[in-house]
Amino acid sequence: MVLAMVVALFAGCAAIASSFGHSSAESQLDSKDVPPVSQAQIDAAPELTERDLALLVKTPDSHKGKTIVLYARITQFDAATGSCTFRANISYKKMENSYDYDENSVFQGGDGDANCPDLSGFVTDDEVRITATSLGSISYETQIRGNTTVPAFRVEGITSLK
């Protein structure tokens, strides 16, 4: 069981790397038509309940444009994703164990290309609190030639949990 989970996690990381390098995942993020939000909306962003998060993951496009607070463990933030985009497993609260963050998602900060100073100090395996605006969903091809759809978010603010 544990081996299967590790293999699935590795396949997901490799898949997102190849997505950002060779498919339209990054361009999908760039093309999301979600206007900027005000500082007041960022400051008033609600934390989610477990059910709220389950509904967001089930139908990300119906939550497009909503600004919320998420907790996450960054699972991929490297040359393949670029300096402004990362993959993370999310939760509605800070989890006791890093492996308890289990909902795959993609985040983009700054201009989505090279100007994202708020993300410069973060790396894979960091646990963070993120105020984010939902961009709906993106889809990418997995390493085993399947297709997956995940929630996508624009980072409005990020802080380390450690």
mmCIF file of C-alpha atoms in Angstrom:
data_model
loop_
_atom_site.group_PDB
_atom_site.id
_atom_site.type_symbol
_atom_site.label_atom_id
_atom_site.label_comp_id
_atom_site.label_asym_id
_atom_site.label_seq_id
_atom_site.Cartn_x
_atom_site.Cartn_y
_atom_site.Cartn_z
ATOM 1 C CA MET A 1 0.000 0.000 0.000
ATOM 2 C CA VAL A 2 2.734 2.470 1.003
ATOM 3 C CA LEU A 3 4.795 1.535 -2.064
ATOM 4 C CA ALA A 4 1.783 2.180 -4.302
ATOM 5 C CA MET A 5 1.316 5.621 -2.717
ATOM 6 C CA VAL A 6 4.997 6.484 -3.206
ATOM 7 C CA VAL A 7 4.864 5.354 -6.851
ATOM 8 C CA ALA A 8 1.696 7.406 -7.415
ATOM 9 C CA LEU A 9 3.268 10.483 -5.800
ATOM 10 C CA PHE A 10 6.423 10.123 -7.908
ATOM 11 C CA ALA A 11 4.343 9.724 -11.070
ATOM 12 C CA GLY A 12 2.394 12.866 -10.180
ATOM 13 C CA CYS A 13 5.563 14.908 -9.658
ATOM 14 C CA ALA A 14 7.092 13.667 -12.890
ATOM 15 C CA ALA A 15 3.854 14.290 -14.728
ATOM 16 C CA ILE A 16 3.547 17.891 -13.646
ATOM 17 C CA ALA A 17 7.190 18.447 -14.573
ATOM 18 C CA SER A 18 6.610 17.174 -18.077
ATOM 19 C CA SER A 19 3.351 19.127 -18.243
ATOM 20 C CA PHE A 20 5.002 22.401 -17.505
ATOM 21 C CA GLY A 21 7.769 21.654 -19.940
ATOM 22 C CA HIS A 22 5.791 20.258 -22.836
ATOM 23 C CA SER A 23 2.058 20.874 -22.638
ATOM 24 C CA SER A 24 -0.456 23.549 -22.010
ATOM 25 C CA ALA A 25 -0.695 23.411 -18.187
ATOM 26 C CA GLU A 26 1.301 26.628 -17.774
ATOM 27 C CA SER A 27 -0.582 28.338 -20.583
ATOM 28 C CA GLN A 28 -3.853 27.201 -18.977
ATOM 29 C CA LEU A 29 -2.860 29.094 -15.832
ATOM 30 C CA ASP A 30 -1.862 32.145 -17.854
ATOM 31 C CA SER A 31 -5.166 32.185 -19.713
ATOM 32 C CA LYS A 32 -7.422 32.050 -16.617
ATOM 33 C CA ASP A 33 -9.660 35.102 -16.730
ATOM 34 C CA VAL A 34 -9.792 35.933 -13.017
ATOM 35 C CA PRO A 35 -9.430 39.628 -12.211
ATOM 36 C CA PRO A 36 -7.108 40.847 -9.444
ATOM 37 C CA VAL A 37 -8.630 41.026 -5.973
ATOM 38 C CA SER A 38 -8.466 43.903 -3.526
ATOM 39 C CA GLN A 39 -6.416 43.927 -0.341
ATOM 40 C CA ALA A 40 -9.717 43.958 1.572
ATOM 41 C CA GLN A 41 -10.747 40.689 -0.134
ATOM 42 C CA ILE A 42 -7.362 39.151 0.697
ATOM 43 C CA ASP A 43 -7.606 40.274 4.347
ATOM 44 C CA ALA A 44 -11.166 38.896 4.625
ATOM 45 C CA ALA A 45 -10.396 35.523 2.982
ATOM 46 C CA PRO A 46 -12.081 32.757 4.968
ATOM 47 C CA GLU A 47 -10.528 29.524 6.130
ATOM 48 C CA LEU A 48 -12.320 26.480 4.784
ATOM 49 C CA THR A 49 -13.977 23.584 6.527
ATOM 50 C CA GLU A 50 -13.188 20.018 5.530
ATOM 51 C CA ARG A 51 -16.454 19.938 3.557
ATOM 52 C CA ASP A 52 -15.716 23.279 1.843
ATOM 53 C CA LEU A 53 -12.401 21.886 0.606
ATOM 54 C CA ALA A 54 -14.031 18.660 -0.588
ATOM 55 C CA LEU A 55 -16.548 20.678 -2.631
ATOM 56 C CA LEU A 56 -13.786 22.890 -4.090
ATOM 57 C CA VAL A 57 -11.745 19.845 -5.137
ATOM 58 C CA LYS A 58 -14.834 18.156 -6.607
ATOM 59 C CA THR A 59 -15.845 21.185 -8.720
ATOM 60 C CA PRO A 60 -12.986 23.714 -8.907
ATOM 61 C CA ASP A 61 -14.559 25.686 -11.743
ATOM 62 C CA SER A 62 -17.611 26.558 -9.626
ATOM 63 C CA HIS A 63 -15.303 28.265 -7.110
ATOM 64 C CA LYS A 64 -13.414 30.345 -9.671
ATOM 65 C CA GLY A 65 -12.671 33.856 -8.413
ATOM 66 C CA LYS A 66 -13.118 33.079 -4.704
ATOM 67 C CA THR A 67 -10.282 34.083 -2.381
ATOM 68 C CA ILE A 68 -9.655 31.629 0.463
ATOM 69 C CA VAL A 69 -7.056 30.420 2.945
ATOM 70 C CA LEU A 70 -5.415 27.032 2.353
ATOM 71 C CA TYR A 71 -2.694 25.057 4.076
ATOM 72 C CA ALA A 72 -0.255 23.142 1.912
ATOM 73 C CA ARG A 73 2.880 21.089 1.573
ATOM 74 C CA ILE A 74 4.806 22.082 -1.558
ATOM 75 C CA THR A 75 5.469 18.899 -3.519
ATOM 76 C CA GLN A 76 7.206 20.304 -6.586
ATOM 77 C CA PHE A 77 8.923 23.653 -7.052
ATOM 78 C CA ASP A 78 11.863 23.277 -9.419
ATOM 79 C CA ALA A 79 13.253 24.152 -12.833
ATOM 80 C CA ALA A 80 10.466 22.191 -14.516
ATOM 81 C CA THR A 81 7.687 24.246 -12.885
ATOM 82 C CA GLY A 82 9.575 27.540 -13.080
ATOM 83 C CA SER A 83 10.104 30.137 -10.400
ATOM 84 C CA CYS A 84 6.465 31.289 -10.219
ATOM 85 C CA THR A 85 4.494 28.026 -10.390
ATOM 86 C CA PHE A 86 4.444 25.084 -8.011
ATOM 87 C CA ARG A 87 2.475 21.964 -7.209
ATOM 88 C CA ALA A 88 1.252 21.360 -3.660
ATOM 89 C CA ASN A 89 -0.975 19.050 -1.690
ATOM 90 C CA ILE A 90 -3.536 21.090 0.218
ATOM 91 C CA SER A 91 -5.747 20.919 3.282
ATOM 92 C CA TYR A 92 -8.266 23.092 5.074
ATOM 93 C CA LYS A 93 -6.049 23.262 8.195
ATOM 94 C CA LYS A 94 -2.441 22.820 9.279
ATOM 95 C CA MET A 95 -1.878 19.083 9.400
ATOM 96 C CA GLU A 96 0.114 17.316 12.097
ATOM 97 C CA ASN A 97 2.029 15.214 9.549
ATOM 98 C CA SER A 98 3.292 16.493 6.197
ATOM 99 C CA TYR A 99 1.898 13.410 4.416
ATOM 100 C CA ASP A 100 -1.644 14.268 5.578
ATOM 101 C CA TYR A 101 -1.962 17.028 2.953
ATOM 102 C CA ASP A 102 -3.577 14.983 0.234
ATOM 103 C CA GLU A 103 -5.394 17.095 -2.370
ATOM 104 C CA ASN A 104 -3.200 17.779 -5.423
ATOM 105 C CA SER A 105 -3.275 21.360 -6.739
ATOM 106 C CA VAL A 106 -1.266 23.906 -8.712
ATOM 107 C CA PHE A 107 -0.365 27.458 -7.642
ATOM 108 C CA GLN A 108 0.942 30.431 -9.596
ATOM 109 C CA GLY A 109 2.371 33.609 -8.091
ATOM 110 C CA GLY A 110 3.386 37.027 -9.308
ATOM 111 C CA ASP A 111 3.220 37.487 -13.055
ATOM 112 C CA GLY A 112 3.414 33.711 -13.552
ATOM 113 C CA ASP A 113 6.682 33.974 -15.432
ATOM 114 C CA ALA A 114 9.689 35.415 -13.617
ATOM 115 C CA ASN A 115 8.399 38.201 -11.374
ATOM 116 C CA CYS A 116 7.199 36.531 -8.177
ATOM 117 C CA PRO A 117 9.336 37.745 -5.264
ATOM 118 C CA ASP A 118 6.873 36.429 -2.656
ATOM 119 C CA LEU A 119 7.754 32.864 -3.712
ATOM 120 C CA SER A 120 11.541 33.204 -3.825
ATOM 121 C CA GLY A 121 12.178 31.742 -0.364
ATOM 122 C CA PHE A 122 10.045 28.615 -0.783
ATOM 123 C CA VAL A 123 11.102 25.137 -1.931
ATOM 124 C CA THR A 124 9.749 21.600 -2.213
ATOM 125 C CA ASP A 125 8.650 20.118 1.155
ATOM 126 C CA ASP A 126 7.888 23.498 2.755
ATOM 127 C CA GLU A 127 4.610 23.629 4.651
ATOM 128 C CA VAL A 128 2.799 26.907 4.089
ATOM 129 C CA ARG A 129 -0.333 28.929 4.724
ATOM 130 C CA ILE A 130 -1.575 30.448 1.480
ATOM 131 C CA THR A 131 -4.194 33.061 0.796
ATOM 132 C CA ALA A 132 -5.188 32.231 -2.759
ATOM 133 C CA THR A 133 -7.760 33.008 -5.410
ATOM 134 C CA SER A 134 -9.280 30.042 -7.203
ATOM 135 C CA LEU A 135 -8.571 29.931 -10.935
ATOM 136 C CA GLY A 136 -10.832 26.937 -11.477
ATOM 137 C CA SER A 137 -9.251 23.775 -12.809
ATOM 138 C CA ILE A 138 -6.398 22.783 -15.068
ATOM 139 C CA SER A 139 -5.767 19.442 -16.737
ATOM 140 C CA TYR A 140 -2.507 17.793 -17.620
ATOM 141 C CA GLU A 141 -1.289 14.501 -18.987
ATOM 142 C CA THR A 142 0.233 12.146 -16.437
ATOM 143 C CA GLN A 143 3.430 10.205 -16.968
ATOM 144 C CA ILE A 144 1.419 7.026 -17.550
ATOM 145 C CA ARG A 145 -0.517 8.740 -20.365
ATOM 146 C CA GLY A 146 -3.605 9.397 -18.301
ATOM 147 C CA ASN A 147 -5.153 12.785 -17.736
ATOM 148 C CA THR A 148 -5.758 14.510 -14.410
ATOM 149 C CA THR A 149 -7.650 17.642 -13.506
ATOM 150 C CA VAL A 150 -6.721 19.615 -10.385
ATOM 151 C CA PRO A 151 -7.696 22.893 -8.745
ATOM 152 C CA ALA A 152 -5.504 25.860 -9.680
ATOM 153 C CA PHE A 153 -4.886 28.969 -7.601
ATOM 154 C CA ARG A 154 -3.235 32.376 -7.778
ATOM 155 C CA VAL A 155 -1.107 33.103 -4.697
ATOM 156 C CA GLU A 156 -2.202 36.324 -2.987
ATOM 157 C CA GLY A 157 -0.061 35.773 0.118
ATOM 158 C CA ILE A 158 2.113 32.974 1.498
ATOM 159 C CA THR A 159 3.832 32.321 4.830
ATOM 160 C CA SER A 160 5.862 29.433 6.191
ATOM 161 C CA LEU A 161 4.312 27.248 8.875
ATOM 162 C CA LYS A 162 7.664 26.432 10.449
#
